[in-house]
């Protein structure tokens, strides 16, 4: 997906609703990786203050803070919200993006990869068919999707499901070519490793951040055939 700003939210429960607690902006991103990430909003709807003031007080200290990587930012936000130093979460699934645009929703999550995350295997879904589509991600997203729906598709997706992302200034053809090369070389996050191969904790943590270069080996997987989804 091509966007001018990539905003990512961590939602937490307020009563029976999931409400954005922290909003991050990924300042540097391309189809291959995420870079410097900043905390830009805390409790943007003002609803968490009436429920868990201690949690809100902890995360408010993060407002404006920059992190060297997206993965570091997500883990730090989660651990701070939980009040547990060193707490970890599968952030590509737990953190979300509110997307709005003219997209074919049937192309969401059509590419699947198995990734080792801290000693466990996790299925991550991506949307290479939507890589060149122009969308908007919202810094202060609505709590619920509009009803009736608007002309454009909009809603919550996991960070993983929206990948690969590119800046809106990148020509669509360039994005599609980059994604095609990525898939030929093994996948969105690089070649998959067999579930039977043992990996060190250090390697697992590196893959979790998604910034390890791949070696060009292909691997088999189950997903729909990739095709560009530009309108």
GROMACS .gro file of C-alpha atoms in nm:
model
  231
    1UNK     CA    1   0.000   0.000   0.000
    2UNK     CA    2   0.129   0.346  -0.088
    3UNK     CA    3   0.062   0.618   0.166
    4UNK     CA    4   0.199   0.958   0.260
    5UNK     CA    5   0.197   0.875   0.633
    6UNK     CA    6   0.200   0.536   0.800
    7UNK     CA    7   0.012   0.551   1.130
    8UNK     CA    8  -0.012   0.243   1.349
    9UNK     CA    9  -0.231   0.205   1.657
   10UNK     CA   10  -0.223  -0.011   1.965
   11UNK     CA   11  -0.582  -0.056   2.079
   12UNK     CA   12  -0.689  -0.159   2.426
   13UNK     CA   13  -1.027  -0.236   2.571
   14UNK     CA   14  -1.254   0.029   2.720
   15UNK     CA   15  -1.562  -0.151   2.838
   16UNK     CA   16  -1.668  -0.373   2.548
   17UNK     CA   17  -1.487  -0.171   2.280
   18UNK     CA   18  -1.132  -0.166   2.150
   19UNK     CA   19  -1.016   0.198   2.153
   20UNK     CA   20  -0.680   0.338   2.033
   21UNK     CA   21  -0.447   0.383   2.329
   22UNK     CA   22  -0.123   0.474   2.149
   23UNK     CA   23  -0.069   0.585   1.790
   24UNK     CA   24   0.272   0.552   1.626
   25UNK     CA   25   0.397   0.708   1.306
   26UNK     CA   26   0.654   0.513   1.108
   27UNK     CA   27   0.870   0.793   0.974
   28UNK     CA   28   1.084   0.581   0.743
   29UNK     CA   29   0.937   0.287   0.552
   30UNK     CA   30   0.962   0.109   0.220
   31UNK     CA   31   0.848  -0.232   0.087
   32UNK     CA   32   1.138  -0.405   0.260
   33UNK     CA   33   1.143  -0.261   0.611
   34UNK     CA   34   1.030  -0.009   0.873
   35UNK     CA   35   1.264   0.246   1.029
   36UNK     CA   36   1.246   0.529   1.282
   37UNK     CA   37   0.910   0.533   1.460
   38UNK     CA   38   0.757   0.805   1.678
   39UNK     CA   39   0.478   0.806   1.936
   40UNK     CA   40   0.241   1.076   1.806
   41UNK     CA   41  -0.081   1.028   2.006
   42UNK     CA   42  -0.182   0.884   2.340
   43UNK     CA   43  -0.552   0.818   2.408
   44UNK     CA   44  -0.662   1.034   2.111
   45UNK     CA   45  -1.032   0.988   2.193
   46UNK     CA   46  -0.989   1.064   2.564
   47UNK     CA   47  -1.173   0.748   2.671
   48UNK     CA   48  -0.900   0.558   2.856
   49UNK     CA   49  -0.863   0.820   3.129
   50UNK     CA   50  -1.185   0.711   3.297
   51UNK     CA   51  -1.084   0.345   3.309
   52UNK     CA   52  -0.718   0.278   3.379
   53UNK     CA   53  -0.547   0.598   3.486
   54UNK     CA   54  -0.227   0.424   3.592
   55UNK     CA   55  -0.184   0.266   3.250
   56UNK     CA   56  -0.259   0.596   3.078
   57UNK     CA   57  -0.008   0.777   3.298
   58UNK     CA   58   0.261   0.528   3.202
   59UNK     CA   59   0.209   0.552   2.827
   60UNK     CA   60   0.170   0.931   2.831
   61UNK     CA   61   0.540   0.950   2.916
   62UNK     CA   62   0.612   0.804   2.571
   63UNK     CA   63   0.445   1.085   2.377
   64UNK     CA   64   0.689   1.233   2.125
   65UNK     CA   65   0.951   0.964   2.183
   66UNK     CA   66   1.142   0.832   1.880
   67UNK     CA   67   1.258   0.471   1.843
   68UNK     CA   68   1.523   0.344   1.605
   69UNK     CA   69   1.299   0.066   1.474
   70UNK     CA   70   0.930  -0.013   1.449
   71UNK     CA   71   0.968  -0.340   1.636
   72UNK     CA   72   1.144  -0.169   1.928
   73UNK     CA   73   0.869   0.095   1.942
   74UNK     CA   74   0.589  -0.161   1.951
   75UNK     CA   75   0.750  -0.378   2.217
   76UNK     CA   76   0.826  -0.073   2.432
   77UNK     CA   77   0.469   0.056   2.402
   78UNK     CA   78   0.326  -0.284   2.490
   79UNK     CA   79   0.554  -0.338   2.788
   80UNK     CA   80   0.481   0.012   2.917
   81UNK     CA   81   0.106  -0.035   2.882
   82UNK     CA   82   0.124  -0.368   3.063
   83UNK     CA   83   0.351  -0.230   3.331
   84UNK     CA   84   0.577  -0.533   3.284
   85UNK     CA   85   0.937  -0.468   3.189
   86UNK     CA   86   1.041  -0.701   2.909
   87UNK     CA   87   0.686  -0.802   2.815
   88UNK     CA   88   0.668  -0.908   2.451
   89UNK     CA   89   0.391  -0.936   2.195
   90UNK     CA   90   0.356  -1.045   1.834
   91UNK     CA   91   0.336  -0.683   1.724
   92UNK     CA   92   0.279  -0.742   1.352
   93UNK     CA   93  -0.055  -0.895   1.451
   94UNK     CA   94  -0.140  -0.696   1.766
   95UNK     CA   95  -0.072  -0.348   1.627
   96UNK     CA   96  -0.314  -0.224   1.361
   97UNK     CA   97  -0.359   0.028   1.084
   98UNK     CA   98  -0.685   0.205   1.001
   99UNK     CA   99  -0.690   0.220   0.622
  100UNK     CA  100  -0.912   0.416   0.384
  101UNK     CA  101  -0.894   0.391   0.007
  102UNK     CA  102  -1.028   0.246  -0.316
  103UNK     CA  103  -0.905  -0.107  -0.265
  104UNK     CA  104  -1.025  -0.455  -0.347
  105UNK     CA  105  -1.072  -0.604   0.000
  106UNK     CA  106  -1.060  -0.957  -0.144
  107UNK     CA  107  -0.685  -0.903  -0.196
  108UNK     CA  108  -0.619  -0.844   0.174
  109UNK     CA  109  -0.405  -1.112   0.335
  110UNK     CA  110  -0.372  -1.333   0.027
  111UNK     CA  111  -0.002  -1.413   0.078
  112UNK     CA  112   0.097  -1.626   0.376
  113UNK     CA  113   0.434  -1.689   0.539
  114UNK     CA  114   0.538  -1.885   0.846
  115UNK     CA  115   0.781  -1.689   1.065
  116UNK     CA  116   0.970  -1.795   1.379
  117UNK     CA  117   0.886  -1.547   1.654
  118UNK     CA  118   1.072  -1.592   1.982
  119UNK     CA  119   1.083  -1.969   1.950
  120UNK     CA  120   0.725  -2.007   1.823
  121UNK     CA  121   0.594  -2.031   1.468
  122UNK     CA  122   0.346  -1.770   1.356
  123UNK     CA  123   0.145  -1.737   1.037
  124UNK     CA  124   0.167  -1.386   0.895
  125UNK     CA  125  -0.051  -1.266   0.609
  126UNK     CA  126   0.044  -0.996   0.359
  127UNK     CA  127  -0.121  -0.817   0.067
  128UNK     CA  128   0.125  -0.793  -0.224
  129UNK     CA  129  -0.163  -0.741  -0.467
  130UNK     CA  130  -0.237  -0.409  -0.296
  131UNK     CA  131   0.123  -0.287  -0.271
  132UNK     CA  132   0.080  -0.015  -0.537
  133UNK     CA  133  -0.267   0.104  -0.432
  134UNK     CA  134  -0.286   0.457  -0.287
  135UNK     CA  135  -0.446   0.466   0.059
  136UNK     CA  136  -0.476   0.691   0.361
  137UNK     CA  137  -0.389   0.575   0.711
  138UNK     CA  138  -0.554   0.772   0.990
  139UNK     CA  139  -0.366   0.922   1.285
  140UNK     CA  140  -0.691   0.952   1.482
  141UNK     CA  141  -0.908   0.673   1.346
  142UNK     CA  142  -1.274   0.630   1.434
  143UNK     CA  143  -1.356   0.383   1.706
  144UNK     CA  144  -1.599   0.199   1.477
  145UNK     CA  145  -1.625   0.185   1.099
  146UNK     CA  146  -1.891   0.405   0.936
  147UNK     CA  147  -2.236   0.257   0.890
  148UNK     CA  148  -2.345   0.259   0.616
  149UNK     CA  149  -2.003   0.217   0.452
  150UNK     CA  150  -1.857   0.502   0.250
  151UNK     CA  151  -1.770   0.479  -0.119
  152UNK     CA  152  -1.411   0.394  -0.025
  153UNK     CA  153  -1.323   0.081   0.168
  154UNK     CA  154  -1.208   0.153   0.521
  155UNK     CA  155  -1.138  -0.039   0.836
  156UNK     CA  156  -0.884  -0.194   1.069
  157UNK     CA  157  -0.619  -0.433   0.943
  158UNK     CA  158  -0.314  -0.577   1.116
  159UNK     CA  159   0.022  -0.419   1.033
  160UNK     CA  160   0.125  -0.743   0.868
  161UNK     CA  161  -0.186  -0.757   0.651
  162UNK     CA  162  -0.109  -0.418   0.498
  163UNK     CA  163   0.246  -0.503   0.395
  164UNK     CA  164   0.429  -0.423   0.182
  165UNK     CA  165   0.404  -0.045   0.235
  166UNK     CA  166   0.565   0.226   0.024
  167UNK     CA  167   0.564   0.605   0.030
  168UNK     CA  168   0.300   0.762  -0.193
  169UNK     CA  169   0.572   0.934  -0.395
  170UNK     CA  170   0.701   0.596  -0.517
  171UNK     CA  171   0.565   0.524  -0.867
  172UNK     CA  172   0.320   0.230  -0.874
  173UNK     CA  173   0.522   0.044  -1.136
  174UNK     CA  174   0.834   0.072  -0.921
  175UNK     CA  175   0.651  -0.071  -0.619
  176UNK     CA  176   0.508  -0.360  -0.820
  177UNK     CA  177   0.851  -0.443  -0.962
  178UNK     CA  178   1.008  -0.438  -0.614
  179UNK     CA  179   0.737  -0.667  -0.475
  180UNK     CA  180   0.773  -0.908  -0.767
  181UNK     CA  181   1.145  -0.935  -0.694
  182UNK     CA  182   1.076  -0.992  -0.325
  183UNK     CA  183   0.837  -1.277  -0.398
  184UNK     CA  184   1.076  -1.434  -0.648
  185UNK     CA  185   1.347  -1.429  -0.382
  186UNK     CA  186   1.133  -1.603  -0.122
  187UNK     CA  187   0.872  -1.372   0.028
  188UNK     CA  188   0.782  -1.038   0.182
  189UNK     CA  189   1.013  -1.088   0.482
  190UNK     CA  190   1.267  -1.311   0.309
  191UNK     CA  191   1.298  -1.687   0.246
  192UNK     CA  192   1.111  -1.906   0.489
  193UNK     CA  193   1.299  -2.152   0.708
  194UNK     CA  194   1.168  -2.501   0.763
  195UNK     CA  195   0.981  -2.550   1.090
  196UNK     CA  196   1.216  -2.844   1.152
  197UNK     CA  197   1.526  -2.626   1.151
  198UNK     CA  198   1.643  -2.502   1.487
  199UNK     CA  199   1.705  -2.128   1.515
  200UNK     CA  200   1.883  -1.939   1.788
  201UNK     CA  201   1.696  -1.688   2.003
  202UNK     CA  202   1.905  -1.410   1.851
  203UNK     CA  203   1.803  -1.506   1.496
  204UNK     CA  204   1.440  -1.532   1.598
  205UNK     CA  205   1.447  -1.187   1.750
  206UNK     CA  206   1.607  -1.044   1.436
  207UNK     CA  207   1.343  -1.198   1.213
  208UNK     CA  208   1.074  -1.063   1.442
  209UNK     CA  209   1.186  -0.709   1.365
  210UNK     CA  210   1.182  -0.801   0.997
  211UNK     CA  211   1.510  -0.638   0.903
  212UNK     CA  212   1.727  -0.939   0.816
  213UNK     CA  213   1.831  -0.952   0.448
  214UNK     CA  214   1.733  -1.263   0.255
  215UNK     CA  215   1.968  -1.491   0.059
  216UNK     CA  216   1.763  -1.543  -0.256
  217UNK     CA  217   1.641  -1.898  -0.188
  218UNK     CA  218   1.279  -1.975  -0.275
  219UNK     CA  219   1.044  -2.176  -0.058
  220UNK     CA  220   0.703  -2.332  -0.099
  221UNK     CA  221   0.393  -2.186   0.065
  222UNK     CA  222   0.017  -2.190   0.033
  223UNK     CA  223  -0.150  -1.873  -0.090
  224UNK     CA  224  -0.330  -1.728  -0.385
  225UNK     CA  225  -0.124  -1.638  -0.689
  226UNK     CA  226   0.004  -1.282  -0.659
  227UNK     CA  227  -0.123  -1.023  -0.900
  228UNK     CA  228  -0.110  -0.642  -0.891
  229UNK     CA  229  -0.429  -0.489  -0.749
  230UNK     CA  230  -0.411  -0.133  -0.879
  231UNK     CA  231  -0.738   0.004  -1.013
   0.00000   0.00000   0.00000
